[in-house]
XYZ file of C-alpha atoms in Angstrom:
659
model
C 13.967 27.853 -19.329
C 11.136 25.318 -19.063
C 8.026 26.524 -17.303
C 4.818 25.032 -16.094
C 3.337 25.317 -19.667
C 6.409 24.095 -21.108
C 7.321 20.278 -20.654
C 10.539 19.721 -18.919
C 13.792 19.054 -21.182
C 15.154 15.627 -21.476
C 15.799 12.840 -23.732
C 13.263 11.224 -25.839
C 10.583 9.166 -24.090
C 10.271 5.440 -25.402
C 7.276 4.646 -27.258
C 4.783 6.445 -29.551
C 2.074 8.598 -27.686
C -1.468 8.479 -28.637
C -2.560 10.520 -31.696
C -4.869 12.760 -29.505
C -1.898 13.599 -27.185
C 0.327 14.407 -30.108
C -2.360 16.638 -31.529
C -2.881 18.627 -28.555
C 0.760 19.045 -27.887
C 1.059 20.555 -31.409
C -1.631 22.928 -30.739
C -0.261 23.966 -27.336
C 3.409 24.330 -28.568
C 3.028 25.009 -32.060
C 4.901 28.518 -31.965
C 7.646 27.032 -30.053
C 8.280 24.003 -32.458
C 7.698 26.171 -35.681
C 10.570 28.598 -34.609
C 12.853 25.428 -33.626
C 12.207 24.136 -37.127
C 12.742 27.528 -38.623
C 16.022 28.074 -37.084
C 17.157 24.627 -38.045
C 16.202 24.959 -41.679
C 19.014 25.996 -43.914
C 19.072 29.831 -44.870
C 19.418 28.975 -48.604
C 15.711 28.207 -48.697
C 15.004 31.747 -48.599
C 12.810 33.424 -45.912
C 9.548 32.729 -47.734
C 10.088 29.032 -48.414
C 11.730 28.461 -45.152
C 8.668 29.961 -43.141
C 6.494 27.593 -45.177
C 8.725 24.504 -44.841
C 8.817 25.135 -41.096
C 5.173 25.251 -40.452
C 4.934 22.360 -42.869
C 7.545 20.158 -40.753
C 5.638 20.756 -37.606
C 2.364 19.931 -39.011
C 3.480 16.624 -40.649
C 4.936 15.620 -37.243
C 1.259 14.487 -36.481
C 1.319 10.754 -37.353
C -1.067 9.147 -39.509
C -3.955 6.918 -37.934
C -7.125 5.616 -38.787
C -10.192 7.277 -37.099
C -10.943 3.849 -35.256
C -7.663 4.301 -33.725
C -8.660 7.390 -31.804
C -9.289 7.522 -28.340
C -11.643 9.535 -26.272
C -10.080 12.906 -25.501
C -9.351 12.625 -21.687
C -7.203 15.091 -19.532
C -3.477 13.882 -19.593
C -1.341 13.664 -17.107
C 1.743 15.736 -16.720
C 4.163 12.894 -17.626
C 2.225 11.976 -20.753
C 2.093 15.478 -21.764
C 5.712 15.871 -21.368
C 6.440 12.566 -23.159
C 4.319 13.594 -26.135
C 6.202 16.917 -26.496
C 9.796 15.139 -26.280
C 8.492 12.842 -29.055
C 7.117 15.551 -31.191
C 10.178 17.662 -30.779
C 12.421 14.848 -31.954
C 10.315 14.121 -35.053
C 10.235 17.680 -35.960
C 13.922 18.072 -35.429
C 14.793 14.905 -37.361
C 12.863 16.415 -40.445
C 14.317 19.760 -40.174
C 17.982 18.104 -40.122
C 17.334 15.887 -43.089
C 15.862 18.919 -45.037
C 19.566 20.087 -45.634
C 20.468 16.475 -47.083
C 17.610 16.550 -49.695
C 17.556 18.161 -53.214
C 16.108 21.582 -52.826
C 12.997 20.477 -54.618
C 12.285 17.287 -52.667
C 9.469 17.354 -50.090
C 10.151 16.417 -46.409
C 8.038 14.942 -43.673
C 8.496 15.113 -40.205
C 9.115 11.315 -39.957
C 11.974 11.612 -42.142
C 10.857 9.288 -45.096
C 10.173 10.396 -48.706
C 6.485 11.495 -49.104
C 4.195 12.855 -51.740
C 4.314 16.335 -52.901
C 4.072 18.925 -50.164
C 0.509 19.890 -49.077
C -0.476 22.399 -46.485
C 0.190 25.210 -45.732
C -0.123 26.520 -49.186
C 0.571 30.270 -50.196
C -0.285 31.535 -53.826
C 0.318 35.117 -54.705
C 2.139 36.287 -51.629
C 5.542 36.332 -50.125
C 5.776 35.640 -46.475
C 8.844 36.681 -44.190
C 9.570 37.399 -40.420
C 9.545 40.999 -39.407
C 12.926 42.476 -40.107
C 15.153 43.214 -36.869
C 18.110 45.301 -36.294
C 21.707 45.062 -37.038
C 22.337 42.625 -34.211
C 19.581 40.238 -35.342
C 20.970 40.376 -39.108
C 24.397 39.605 -37.835
C 23.071 36.737 -35.610
C 21.202 35.512 -38.556
C 24.301 35.677 -40.884
C 26.491 33.688 -38.265
C 23.659 31.098 -37.846
C 23.696 30.528 -41.724
C 27.278 29.901 -41.722
C 26.782 26.846 -39.321
C 25.955 23.447 -40.282
C 22.170 22.404 -39.653
C 23.155 20.310 -36.406
C 24.833 23.250 -34.967
C 22.052 25.572 -35.704
C 19.822 23.066 -33.963
C 22.237 22.692 -31.047
C 22.152 26.409 -30.830
C 18.232 26.636 -30.439
C 17.983 23.745 -28.244
C 20.405 25.241 -25.772
C 19.223 28.793 -25.844
C 15.434 28.291 -26.422
C 14.655 25.089 -25.049
C 17.153 25.305 -22.020
C 18.812 21.951 -22.522
C 22.023 20.994 -21.019
C 24.977 19.753 -23.069
C 24.255 16.133 -22.422
C 20.566 16.534 -23.303
C 21.337 18.178 -26.503
C 24.006 15.453 -27.559
C 21.284 12.802 -26.799
C 18.652 14.543 -28.689
C 20.746 15.317 -31.657
C 21.920 11.401 -31.711
C 18.274 10.488 -31.549
C 17.372 12.765 -34.381
C 20.106 11.384 -36.397
C 22.613 14.240 -36.657
C 25.964 13.883 -37.999
C 28.747 14.672 -35.285
C 26.884 16.026 -32.398
C 29.805 16.880 -30.355
C 31.189 19.312 -33.245
C 27.602 20.572 -33.521
C 27.329 21.346 -29.648
C 30.949 23.003 -29.929
C 30.133 25.530 -32.651
C 26.753 26.458 -31.129
C 28.830 27.284 -27.747
C 31.338 29.238 -29.532
C 28.454 31.385 -31.099
C 26.659 31.544 -27.796
C 29.732 33.023 -26.034
C 30.024 35.713 -28.785
C 26.577 36.672 -28.146
C 27.708 38.495 -24.646
C 24.364 37.171 -23.234
C 22.106 38.576 -25.604
C 21.495 35.573 -27.861
C 18.161 34.624 -26.036
C 16.540 37.948 -26.530
C 17.828 38.004 -30.052
C 16.305 34.647 -30.869
C 13.064 35.341 -29.375
C 12.686 38.707 -31.463
C 10.578 38.992 -34.308
C 13.355 38.278 -36.745
C 13.287 34.508 -35.902
C 9.480 34.172 -35.304
C 7.971 32.444 -38.366
C 4.369 32.830 -36.531
C 4.468 36.586 -36.938
C 4.963 37.307 -40.776
C 4.819 40.252 -43.128
C 3.384 39.729 -46.639
C 4.424 41.145 -49.973
C 3.169 40.437 -53.413
C 5.123 38.138 -55.884
C 6.339 39.180 -58.998
C 2.944 40.757 -60.354
C 3.916 41.239 -63.858
C 5.344 37.655 -64.214
C 2.342 36.366 -62.732
C -0.039 38.275 -64.958
C 2.056 36.708 -67.987
C 1.589 33.290 -66.656
C -2.070 33.917 -66.444
C -2.351 35.337 -69.926
C -0.721 32.245 -71.174
C -2.955 29.859 -69.310
C -5.958 31.901 -70.610
C -4.747 31.788 -73.993
C -4.624 27.936 -73.971
C -7.899 27.580 -72.229
C -9.318 29.777 -74.875
C -9.409 26.874 -77.303
C -11.908 25.312 -74.873
C -13.537 28.286 -73.255
C -14.295 30.886 -75.691
C -14.885 33.388 -72.940
C -11.371 33.292 -71.850
C -10.505 35.168 -75.104
C -12.188 38.043 -73.975
C -10.111 38.853 -70.938
C -6.748 37.829 -72.652
C -4.910 41.191 -73.269
C -1.381 41.682 -74.878
C 1.254 43.385 -72.999
C 1.568 45.966 -75.681
C -2.097 47.090 -75.452
C -1.614 47.191 -71.771
C 1.150 49.757 -72.144
C -1.012 52.157 -74.386
C -4.082 51.717 -71.942
C -3.563 54.914 -70.312
C -4.135 55.620 -66.498
C -3.697 52.288 -64.360
C -7.000 51.023 -62.984
C -7.942 48.447 -60.409
C -8.692 46.027 -63.395
C -5.630 46.667 -65.278
C -3.406 46.416 -62.163
C -4.831 43.216 -61.091
C -6.280 44.378 -57.799
C -7.431 47.561 -55.799
C -4.232 47.543 -53.786
C -1.754 47.978 -56.777
C -3.978 50.484 -58.389
C -3.822 52.660 -55.013
C 0.136 51.957 -55.007
C 0.421 53.551 -58.403
C -1.833 56.414 -58.084
C 0.503 59.599 -57.669
C -2.039 61.340 -55.894
C -1.767 58.787 -53.072
C 1.987 59.024 -52.459
C 3.060 59.432 -48.906
C 4.631 62.650 -47.696
C 6.381 62.654 -44.280
C 5.839 65.881 -42.289
C 8.846 68.187 -42.841
C 10.240 67.918 -39.178
C 8.830 64.321 -38.206
C 12.590 63.062 -38.214
C 13.253 65.470 -35.078
C 10.476 64.026 -33.152
C 10.633 60.040 -33.591
C 13.224 57.437 -32.555
C 13.190 56.090 -35.933
C 15.714 57.757 -38.070
C 15.601 56.281 -41.565
C 14.199 56.975 -44.904
C 10.587 56.814 -43.680
C 10.928 60.112 -42.023
C 12.512 62.089 -45.136
C 9.983 64.854 -46.282
C 9.574 65.112 -49.997
C 11.572 67.749 -51.685
C 12.619 68.929 -54.929
C 10.949 71.597 -57.588
C 8.662 68.910 -59.082
C 7.029 67.359 -56.075
C 3.775 68.288 -57.472
C 4.352 67.304 -61.112
C 1.929 64.751 -61.357
C 2.650 63.649 -64.792
C 6.217 63.028 -63.948
C 5.333 61.043 -60.822
C 2.879 58.931 -62.785
C 5.322 57.976 -65.496
C 7.766 56.985 -62.637
C 5.075 54.860 -61.124
C 4.374 53.325 -64.504
C 7.853 52.529 -65.105
C 7.991 50.857 -61.750
C 4.941 48.869 -62.460
C 5.441 48.080 -66.236
C 9.103 48.484 -67.473
C 9.000 48.632 -71.132
C 12.136 47.359 -73.136
C 13.955 50.750 -73.593
C 13.829 51.176 -69.758
C 17.363 50.713 -68.282
C 16.865 48.902 -65.047
C 19.355 47.869 -62.314
C 18.941 46.372 -58.898
C 21.272 45.684 -56.049
C 21.832 42.070 -54.991
C 18.589 40.382 -53.573
C 16.378 43.507 -54.333
C 13.007 42.754 -55.338
C 11.823 44.571 -58.598
C 8.165 43.874 -58.166
C 5.779 46.765 -57.879
C 4.981 48.420 -54.764
C 2.685 46.642 -52.346
C 1.172 50.136 -51.042
C 1.375 53.773 -51.869
C 5.200 54.497 -51.622
C 6.625 57.577 -49.943
C 7.924 60.223 -51.990
C 11.455 61.594 -51.128
C 12.427 63.809 -54.085
C 11.200 65.001 -57.319
C 13.245 67.730 -59.442
C 15.802 68.489 -62.171
C 19.341 68.283 -61.986
C 22.073 67.991 -64.670
C 19.599 67.742 -67.463
C 17.452 64.888 -65.959
C 14.157 64.750 -63.977
C 14.815 62.413 -61.200
C 12.035 60.745 -58.790
C 13.085 59.081 -55.535
C 10.706 56.747 -53.642
C 10.774 54.819 -50.531
C 8.733 51.562 -50.017
C 9.433 49.240 -47.343
C 12.549 47.676 -47.832
C 13.744 49.658 -50.796
C 14.463 52.874 -52.540
C 13.461 53.231 -56.066
C 15.184 55.982 -58.341
C 13.609 56.923 -61.564
C 15.346 59.350 -64.047
C 14.433 60.613 -67.579
C 16.256 63.103 -69.670
C 14.503 66.455 -69.548
C 15.178 66.742 -73.661
C 13.357 63.452 -74.052
C 16.214 62.151 -76.290
C 17.494 58.858 -74.611
C 15.960 56.109 -72.508
C 14.855 56.603 -68.867
C 16.398 54.691 -66.031
C 15.082 52.880 -63.120
C 17.285 51.821 -60.196
C 16.340 49.681 -57.081
C 18.228 49.316 -53.838
C 17.693 47.601 -50.638
C 17.812 49.995 -47.645
C 16.124 47.845 -44.968
C 17.154 48.655 -41.244
C 18.841 52.098 -42.277
C 19.721 54.365 -39.481
C 20.931 57.703 -39.054
C 24.389 57.044 -41.028
C 23.277 54.680 -43.635
C 19.997 56.587 -44.467
C 21.932 59.788 -44.692
C 22.221 60.425 -48.469
C 21.072 58.957 -51.775
C 22.423 59.747 -55.248
C 20.300 62.164 -57.422
C 22.402 61.908 -60.378
C 25.728 60.685 -61.711
C 27.648 62.391 -64.397
C 31.191 62.087 -65.824
C 32.690 64.277 -63.101
C 30.908 62.530 -60.095
C 27.752 62.228 -58.084
C 25.355 64.740 -56.609
C 23.405 63.443 -53.505
C 20.221 64.221 -51.508
C 21.070 64.719 -47.947
C 18.679 63.439 -45.079
C 17.240 66.359 -43.318
C 19.185 65.811 -40.015
C 22.404 66.512 -41.769
C 23.558 69.799 -40.395
C 27.122 70.231 -42.091
C 28.628 68.633 -45.341
C 32.218 68.488 -46.128
C 34.456 66.343 -48.253
C 37.680 64.981 -47.798
C 40.341 62.794 -49.648
C 40.982 59.379 -47.654
C 44.476 59.213 -49.308
C 45.186 62.662 -47.732
C 44.489 61.873 -44.013
C 46.393 65.190 -42.892
C 44.415 67.516 -45.431
C 41.398 69.320 -43.750
C 37.784 68.808 -44.767
C 36.508 71.090 -47.444
C 32.930 72.781 -47.217
C 30.517 71.351 -50.037
C 27.639 73.452 -51.130
C 24.089 72.135 -50.535
C 21.073 73.701 -52.166
C 17.873 74.592 -50.046
C 16.465 71.226 -51.161
C 19.304 69.182 -49.581
C 20.981 68.518 -53.005
C 24.929 68.797 -52.767
C 27.004 69.974 -55.542
C 28.812 67.313 -57.734
C 31.250 65.255 -55.333
C 33.743 63.393 -57.450
C 33.511 59.715 -57.589
C 36.522 57.432 -56.895
C 38.256 56.451 -60.210
C 36.408 53.159 -61.403
C 39.469 51.933 -63.255
C 42.856 50.555 -61.846
C 44.301 54.102 -60.775
C 43.734 54.967 -57.208
C 45.441 58.548 -56.895
C 42.458 59.707 -54.429
C 39.485 58.450 -52.777
C 36.802 61.174 -52.105
C 34.415 60.819 -49.323
C 31.612 62.880 -47.665
C 32.178 63.859 -43.964
C 28.758 64.562 -42.573
C 27.698 65.976 -39.285
C 24.271 65.170 -37.778
C 22.092 67.908 -36.403
C 22.225 68.161 -32.605
C 18.224 67.836 -32.433
C 19.000 64.077 -32.487
C 22.561 63.631 -31.467
C 25.418 65.830 -30.402
C 28.719 65.871 -31.758
C 28.140 63.193 -34.323
C 30.263 63.366 -37.475
C 30.779 60.423 -39.947
C 32.128 59.356 -43.301
C 30.398 57.902 -46.237
C 31.804 57.046 -49.642
C 30.270 56.146 -53.167
C 30.809 52.605 -54.286
C 28.455 52.581 -57.107
C 24.931 52.161 -55.535
C 22.125 54.550 -54.831
C 22.937 54.732 -50.916
C 26.743 55.791 -49.984
C 28.558 53.329 -47.738
C 29.300 54.091 -44.003
C 32.891 53.742 -43.314
C 33.963 52.977 -39.402
C 37.172 52.047 -37.783
C 37.928 49.675 -34.548
C 41.366 50.661 -33.162
C 43.766 48.126 -32.151
C 43.381 46.114 -28.662
C 44.910 47.431 -25.591
C 46.231 45.286 -22.837
C 43.818 44.199 -20.288
C 40.950 46.281 -21.857
C 37.786 44.666 -23.159
C 37.043 44.324 -26.770
C 36.415 47.536 -28.520
C 33.502 48.714 -30.792
C 33.614 50.114 -34.236
C 33.550 54.172 -34.047
C 33.367 56.611 -36.524
C 36.346 57.239 -38.893
C 36.791 60.925 -38.375
C 39.748 61.189 -36.130
C 43.389 61.251 -36.931
C 44.402 57.389 -36.029
C 41.352 56.285 -38.292
C 41.917 58.438 -41.224
C 45.449 57.238 -41.152
C 44.530 53.625 -40.913
C 41.812 54.184 -43.859
C 44.529 55.932 -45.814
C 46.507 52.530 -46.371
C 43.371 50.502 -47.024
C 41.125 52.985 -49.058
C 42.120 51.484 -52.357
C 40.682 48.076 -51.502
C 37.237 49.777 -51.521
C 37.447 49.556 -55.364
C 36.962 45.800 -54.953
C 33.466 46.303 -53.374
C 31.980 48.443 -56.214
C 28.425 47.832 -56.865
C 28.121 44.862 -54.627
C 25.430 46.260 -52.411
C 27.635 47.254 -49.455
C 25.859 49.147 -46.568
C 29.104 49.615 -44.356
C 32.565 48.839 -44.241
C 34.749 48.771 -41.019
C 38.787 48.657 -40.451
C 39.545 46.668 -37.623
C 43.179 46.767 -36.344
C 42.854 43.553 -34.716
C 46.670 42.929 -33.881
C 50.015 44.723 -34.018
C 53.440 42.916 -34.134
C 57.066 43.573 -33.839
C 58.883 42.468 -36.898
C 62.191 40.431 -36.500
C 65.494 41.711 -37.809
C 64.692 45.125 -36.947
C 61.722 45.384 -39.388
C 59.777 47.718 -37.468
C 56.173 47.499 -36.340
C 53.587 46.046 -38.475
C 49.680 46.082 -38.244
C 47.116 43.182 -38.948
C 43.898 44.717 -40.413
C 40.534 43.023 -41.018
C 38.290 45.003 -43.465
C 34.853 43.692 -43.213
C 31.949 44.852 -45.726
C 28.475 44.313 -44.511
C 25.674 44.309 -47.338
C 22.152 45.211 -47.030
C 21.269 41.691 -47.447
C 23.294 40.809 -44.176
C 26.238 38.833 -45.925
C 29.721 39.880 -45.390
C 33.012 39.869 -47.314
C 36.283 39.935 -45.315
C 39.619 41.056 -46.426
C 42.703 40.674 -43.845
C 45.808 43.037 -44.729
C 49.209 42.699 -43.329
C 50.596 46.334 -43.272
C 54.325 46.587 -42.605
C 56.159 49.670 -42.003
C 56.061 51.992 -45.112
C 57.698 55.322 -46.279
C 54.283 56.754 -47.682
C 51.262 57.144 -45.421
C 49.243 55.911 -48.260
C 51.152 52.782 -49.217
C 48.672 49.852 -49.344
C 48.818 46.643 -47.392
C 48.995 43.220 -48.681
C 45.737 41.194 -48.643
C 46.932 37.812 -47.017
C 43.217 36.364 -46.293
C 39.840 36.498 -47.681
C 36.595 35.149 -46.870
C 32.819 35.740 -48.464
C 29.446 35.039 -46.385
C 31.372 34.930 -43.166
C 30.761 36.202 -39.666
C 34.413 36.786 -39.099
C 35.564 40.136 -37.748
C 31.864 41.100 -36.506
C 30.253 40.831 -33.234
C 29.568 37.275 -33.974
C 32.874 36.497 -35.170
C 35.222 38.324 -32.934
C 38.202 35.824 -33.102
C 40.533 35.907 -36.263
C 44.049 34.428 -37.306
C 45.864 34.990 -40.437
C 49.362 34.444 -41.740
C 51.775 35.337 -44.552
C 55.246 35.302 -45.615
C 57.530 38.286 -45.312
C 61.009 39.444 -46.351
C 63.055 41.209 -43.581
C 65.308 44.073 -44.483
C 68.299 41.781 -44.106
C 66.794 39.751 -47.012
C 65.648 36.735 -44.882
C 62.271 35.073 -45.372
C 59.890 34.596 -42.382
C 56.582 33.059 -41.627
C 54.389 35.681 -39.802
C 51.063 35.194 -38.179
C 48.750 37.310 -35.947
C 45.633 36.629 -34.170
C 43.105 38.651 -32.477
C 43.138 39.682 -28.740
C 41.973 36.172 -27.301
C 44.593 34.071 -29.030
C 46.928 32.612 -26.595
C 48.931 30.498 -28.872
C 49.679 30.025 -32.432
C 51.040 26.986 -34.164
C 52.282 26.022 -37.667
C 52.384 22.561 -39.134
C 53.374 21.392 -42.721
C 56.609 22.656 -44.354
C 57.287 24.479 -41.171
C 56.576 23.294 -37.599
C 56.572 25.996 -35.042
C 54.600 27.435 -32.209
C 54.440 30.578 -30.105
C 52.862 31.713 -27.042
C 50.717 34.742 -27.494
C 48.655 36.334 -30.349
C 51.571 36.580 -32.907
C 54.291 34.118 -34.454
C 57.289 34.945 -36.367
C 59.719 32.112 -37.426
C 62.226 31.694 -40.313
C 60.704 29.879 -43.157
C 61.107 29.509 -46.890
C 59.247 31.945 -49.350
C 56.892 29.295 -50.699
C 56.688 27.028 -47.682
C 53.253 25.460 -47.515
C 52.008 25.588 -43.845
C 48.849 25.204 -41.866
C 48.087 27.679 -39.014
C 46.080 27.170 -35.960
C 45.398 29.050 -32.850
C 44.178 28.417 -29.143
C 41.963 30.604 -27.272
C 41.911 31.540 -23.687
C 38.918 29.216 -22.945
C 40.867 26.214 -24.802
C 38.839 26.394 -28.023
C 40.894 25.919 -31.426
C 40.942 28.415 -34.251
C 41.595 28.045 -37.849
C 43.436 30.588 -39.739
C 41.112 32.707 -42.122
C 40.781 31.324 -45.710
C 42.637 28.050 -44.597
């Protein structure tokens, strides 16, 4: 809400304020304006470029004026100050909105016109990004990225600037936004989904481009470019030839030094003697339960030669090294000495696990020396007690071996396709390494789906058991379950999938997990969002939304229709799918989907079901029909092309997932 230091909201004042007034306004309200620009700019820019463009957009809001046009600086009246802020805010908003309409390489200016190549701020050799928030901030960021720029602007103006709907509409029109009414409606829908938490989330460090963290750019690529420039300059400046060193010579140069690494910080990061080690029991005395509190374990934690080879491979991978990374995971060298999690031998391989910032890195080399080494990168930012519970040490033809978090007190395995079978004990070494756990079959067959059932130590949480499964990445995936809605009850939250109903629900959807293999998935939730009595005495069906959240914040959604079946493991039919969507998350709590179904009598029906807030479903096209409530069932030809829409309690419309 506006305060004494914040000019009041309202429409844009007529006329252009003096340049001194604009400059004073920019200085006083700079963080506020930059945050507005950052939220309006598209997420496709990437966090680094988005930060720079937000700052540039605000700085370019200062109009050009000849020095002679400046007036003596005098204390401004309150009305003048407010008018200057409103004028600047409109100028910033117009530039941020127009940025989405330009090609990615085209520079933007606050006035909206095409300008010269962007100037300040200019950052070379560093990547900037706001501090990472928690799961709620990631979900909100993903939901915002799915909106159009005017809707993002409307959301920020309503939540952070405290503007009324009429003021937002007027400001969006003044800034040249397309369809301001639609933008305002989309923003209101997202705001309602936030349960009153949106303002605190938007004001968190996740969305503050003025409080940023830094990381280096790709140091190896940067060095290669520098060498290319130095080689060309050698024809003019003979001294440049002295400092031009080939990559092959660098690989044989011996220990990494400050000169070789390019700077002292990198040299320190690659020194095995400086690797960080967490105290063995730190995990039990901190509120942060993630990879940062894992102690170093394994029988080769003091093998300096092995650790140095792992760090050298990380900083300077050769052509024989097999390198892999989950999506959007940087493969650059560490910015500081990483934390050692594990170094030991298993299954004929020497393995090193390292944690640095938002990544876990696994280095593995054959003990026999016969064959190439491997280097794997995985994102692990914002990990918690469940998603930081285990890491893959090694994979063999028979399965995977895991290093467990120090807070895991009990380890068992079970088969998702045998929900009634009891969990089986799993052997764990003194260093926390499990026996080999069979991996789900990578091919088309799906006769079993092994999972780990882990229980946390009572030193951090009581009676907390949870499931994780291997989907091909370094960190196994956390599986959860949301039960069906109850009449009159509030929306339910995901819970651990260890109870009977959760295991029975996962038995019918486990084989869908194969489609998510190797895509950097962090957690998967099965949400039974509706149940429906089928016509012609067809029994009771379930509508299940399976949502996979990745480490990079994006999500993939699969909606299954599960009619009654003779086998507890009979898979449902996938009737809708969406990628990079907030559907079936906290910021996408409303869902609608439909399918064609053949009844036991042989008749075909159009079926549809919505989540608990849906009060009416309508069908148009080849079939025109409607039904009150969250489900619909009408006779329809098998191939009838229809469009489904829903209406919710507040009167808002809802489109079917996937169209």
